[in-house]
């Protein structure tokens, strides 16, 4: 199970999902909104508060949040994005401080009630 949970009401988060889909040729990732039933179930299963202000990445039986999740995802993307993976060696409190600034300001890009309509192929990658 390689699932990315994202905030389904956030333009920045939706853009991030679209970014990942375009760079995940091997279709390693599946996606679910944190607000969905499966998203809430997975948050509970992995003991992540529903108020989480982060991308959540579930890889196998491990759950990652904030900068660790982002870097673990980057490692699997096509192109140069895997070059960011070594940043995991920076202490998480420093990485997460930067992540928190971005997360705190993401709604300034706008909240959304609608998302891009995914293609049939993209739709197969979303879990309901």
mmCIF file of C-alpha atoms in Angstrom:
data_model
loop_
_atom_site.group_PDB
_atom_site.id
_atom_site.type_symbol
_atom_site.label_atom_id
_atom_site.label_comp_id
_atom_site.label_asym_id
_atom_site.label_seq_id
_atom_site.Cartn_x
_atom_site.Cartn_y
_atom_site.Cartn_z
ATOM 1 C CA UNK A 1 0.000 0.000 0.000
ATOM 2 C CA UNK A 2 1.523 3.309 -1.151
ATOM 3 C CA UNK A 3 -1.129 5.927 -0.499
ATOM 4 C CA UNK A 4 -0.860 9.685 -0.406
ATOM 5 C CA UNK A 5 -3.525 11.405 1.682
ATOM 6 C CA UNK A 6 -4.052 15.048 0.792
ATOM 7 C CA UNK A 7 -6.322 17.950 1.716
ATOM 8 C CA UNK A 8 -9.054 17.790 -0.920
ATOM 9 C CA UNK A 9 -10.074 21.423 -0.332
ATOM 10 C CA UNK A 10 -6.666 22.963 -0.983
ATOM 11 C CA UNK A 11 -5.526 24.278 -4.393
ATOM 12 C CA UNK A 12 -1.873 23.779 -3.448
ATOM 13 C CA UNK A 13 -2.547 20.178 -2.394
ATOM 14 C CA UNK A 14 -4.495 19.446 -5.583
ATOM 15 C CA UNK A 15 -1.663 20.934 -7.641
ATOM 16 C CA UNK A 16 0.768 18.741 -5.684
ATOM 17 C CA UNK A 17 -1.257 15.622 -6.506
ATOM 18 C CA UNK A 18 -1.300 16.584 -10.192
ATOM 19 C CA UNK A 19 2.464 17.187 -10.025
ATOM 20 C CA UNK A 20 3.023 13.732 -8.515
ATOM 21 C CA UNK A 21 0.743 11.967 -11.017
ATOM 22 C CA UNK A 22 2.659 13.472 -13.945
ATOM 23 C CA UNK A 23 5.980 12.292 -12.510
ATOM 24 C CA UNK A 24 4.909 8.833 -11.360
ATOM 25 C CA UNK A 25 5.104 6.861 -14.598
ATOM 26 C CA UNK A 26 5.254 3.568 -12.701
ATOM 27 C CA UNK A 27 1.993 4.395 -10.907
ATOM 28 C CA UNK A 28 3.559 3.680 -7.543
ATOM 29 C CA UNK A 29 1.149 5.970 -5.676
ATOM 30 C CA UNK A 30 -2.573 5.851 -5.004
ATOM 31 C CA UNK A 31 -4.386 8.912 -3.663
ATOM 32 C CA UNK A 32 -7.208 9.690 -1.259
ATOM 33 C CA UNK A 33 -8.539 12.885 0.233
ATOM 34 C CA UNK A 34 -8.101 13.270 3.979
ATOM 35 C CA UNK A 35 -11.781 14.240 4.051
ATOM 36 C CA UNK A 36 -12.916 10.984 2.397
ATOM 37 C CA UNK A 37 -14.136 7.967 4.353
ATOM 38 C CA UNK A 38 -11.021 5.966 3.439
ATOM 39 C CA UNK A 39 -8.827 8.948 4.332
ATOM 40 C CA UNK A 40 -10.421 9.232 7.770
ATOM 41 C CA UNK A 41 -10.150 5.464 8.258
ATOM 42 C CA UNK A 42 -6.444 5.453 7.387
ATOM 43 C CA UNK A 43 -5.733 8.447 9.625
ATOM 44 C CA UNK A 44 -7.357 6.591 12.501
ATOM 45 C CA UNK A 45 -5.579 3.322 11.683
ATOM 46 C CA UNK A 46 -2.179 5.040 11.686
ATOM 47 C CA UNK A 47 -3.081 7.251 14.674
ATOM 48 C CA UNK A 48 -2.723 10.516 12.760
ATOM 49 C CA UNK A 49 -5.039 13.276 14.075
ATOM 50 C CA UNK A 50 -7.757 14.320 11.584
ATOM 51 C CA UNK A 51 -6.563 17.877 12.123
ATOM 52 C CA UNK A 52 -3.230 17.016 10.510
ATOM 53 C CA UNK A 53 -1.891 19.950 8.512
ATOM 54 C CA UNK A 54 0.259 17.828 6.246
ATOM 55 C CA UNK A 55 0.549 15.511 3.338
ATOM 56 C CA UNK A 56 0.364 11.969 4.708
ATOM 57 C CA UNK A 57 2.241 9.174 2.958
ATOM 58 C CA UNK A 58 1.538 5.575 3.843
ATOM 59 C CA UNK A 59 4.153 3.191 2.502
ATOM 60 C CA UNK A 60 3.572 -0.395 3.481
ATOM 61 C CA UNK A 61 2.949 -0.366 7.211
ATOM 62 C CA UNK A 62 4.745 2.951 7.798
ATOM 63 C CA UNK A 63 3.139 6.365 7.901
ATOM 64 C CA UNK A 64 4.998 9.612 7.245
ATOM 65 C CA UNK A 65 3.917 13.239 7.586
ATOM 66 C CA UNK A 66 5.252 16.683 6.773
ATOM 67 C CA UNK A 67 8.705 16.959 5.218
ATOM 68 C CA UNK A 68 9.493 13.284 5.700
ATOM 69 C CA UNK A 69 6.408 12.350 3.663
ATOM 70 C CA UNK A 70 7.309 14.846 0.941
ATOM 71 C CA UNK A 71 10.886 13.598 0.680
ATOM 72 C CA UNK A 72 9.826 9.930 0.671
ATOM 73 C CA UNK A 73 7.425 10.742 -2.181
ATOM 74 C CA UNK A 74 10.092 12.698 -4.077
ATOM 75 C CA UNK A 75 12.374 9.669 -3.956
ATOM 76 C CA UNK A 76 9.904 7.726 -6.146
ATOM 77 C CA UNK A 77 9.258 10.437 -8.764
ATOM 78 C CA UNK A 78 10.645 10.462 -12.287
ATOM 79 C CA UNK A 79 13.257 13.053 -13.106
ATOM 80 C CA UNK A 80 15.578 14.897 -10.739
ATOM 81 C CA UNK A 81 13.142 14.931 -7.797
ATOM 82 C CA UNK A 82 14.787 11.969 -6.114
ATOM 83 C CA UNK A 83 17.832 14.203 -5.598
ATOM 84 C CA UNK A 84 15.924 15.832 -2.717
ATOM 85 C CA UNK A 85 15.779 12.537 -0.796
ATOM 86 C CA UNK A 86 19.170 13.038 0.941
ATOM 87 C CA UNK A 87 17.639 16.049 2.730
ATOM 88 C CA UNK A 88 16.218 13.435 5.129
ATOM 89 C CA UNK A 89 19.584 13.709 6.891
ATOM 90 C CA UNK A 90 18.684 17.242 7.994
ATOM 91 C CA UNK A 91 16.990 17.037 11.397
ATOM 92 C CA UNK A 92 13.218 16.822 11.000
ATOM 93 C CA UNK A 93 12.574 19.788 13.314
ATOM 94 C CA UNK A 94 14.394 22.022 10.803
ATOM 95 C CA UNK A 95 12.765 20.472 7.721
ATOM 96 C CA UNK A 96 9.326 20.516 9.345
ATOM 97 C CA UNK A 97 9.661 24.190 10.320
ATOM 98 C CA UNK A 98 9.890 25.063 6.618
ATOM 99 C CA UNK A 99 7.130 22.606 5.763
ATOM 100 C CA UNK A 100 4.872 24.184 8.424
ATOM 101 C CA UNK A 101 5.328 27.656 6.935
ATOM 102 C CA UNK A 102 4.171 26.389 3.541
ATOM 103 C CA UNK A 103 1.300 24.385 5.073
ATOM 104 C CA UNK A 104 0.139 27.333 7.162
ATOM 105 C CA UNK A 105 -0.059 29.564 4.106
ATOM 106 C CA UNK A 106 -1.432 27.082 1.565
ATOM 107 C CA UNK A 107 -5.017 28.341 1.812
ATOM 108 C CA UNK A 108 -3.819 31.779 0.727
ATOM 109 C CA UNK A 109 -3.656 30.170 -2.710
ATOM 110 C CA UNK A 110 -7.392 29.625 -2.308
ATOM 111 C CA UNK A 111 -9.735 26.964 -1.054
ATOM 112 C CA UNK A 112 -11.549 24.959 -3.646
ATOM 113 C CA UNK A 113 -14.849 23.174 -3.858
ATOM 114 C CA UNK A 114 -14.018 21.708 -7.244
ATOM 115 C CA UNK A 115 -11.016 19.851 -8.582
ATOM 116 C CA UNK A 116 -9.763 19.110 -12.062
ATOM 117 C CA UNK A 117 -11.756 16.262 -13.557
ATOM 118 C CA UNK A 118 -9.318 13.380 -13.728
ATOM 119 C CA UNK A 119 -8.919 11.221 -16.798
ATOM 120 C CA UNK A 120 -10.097 7.611 -16.593
ATOM 121 C CA UNK A 121 -6.494 6.502 -16.098
ATOM 122 C CA UNK A 122 -5.933 9.055 -13.327
ATOM 123 C CA UNK A 123 -9.247 8.183 -11.682
ATOM 124 C CA UNK A 124 -8.099 4.596 -11.225
ATOM 125 C CA UNK A 125 -5.371 5.894 -8.928
ATOM 126 C CA UNK A 126 -7.799 7.474 -6.453
ATOM 127 C CA UNK A 127 -9.268 5.466 -3.597
ATOM 128 C CA UNK A 128 -12.805 6.243 -2.444
#
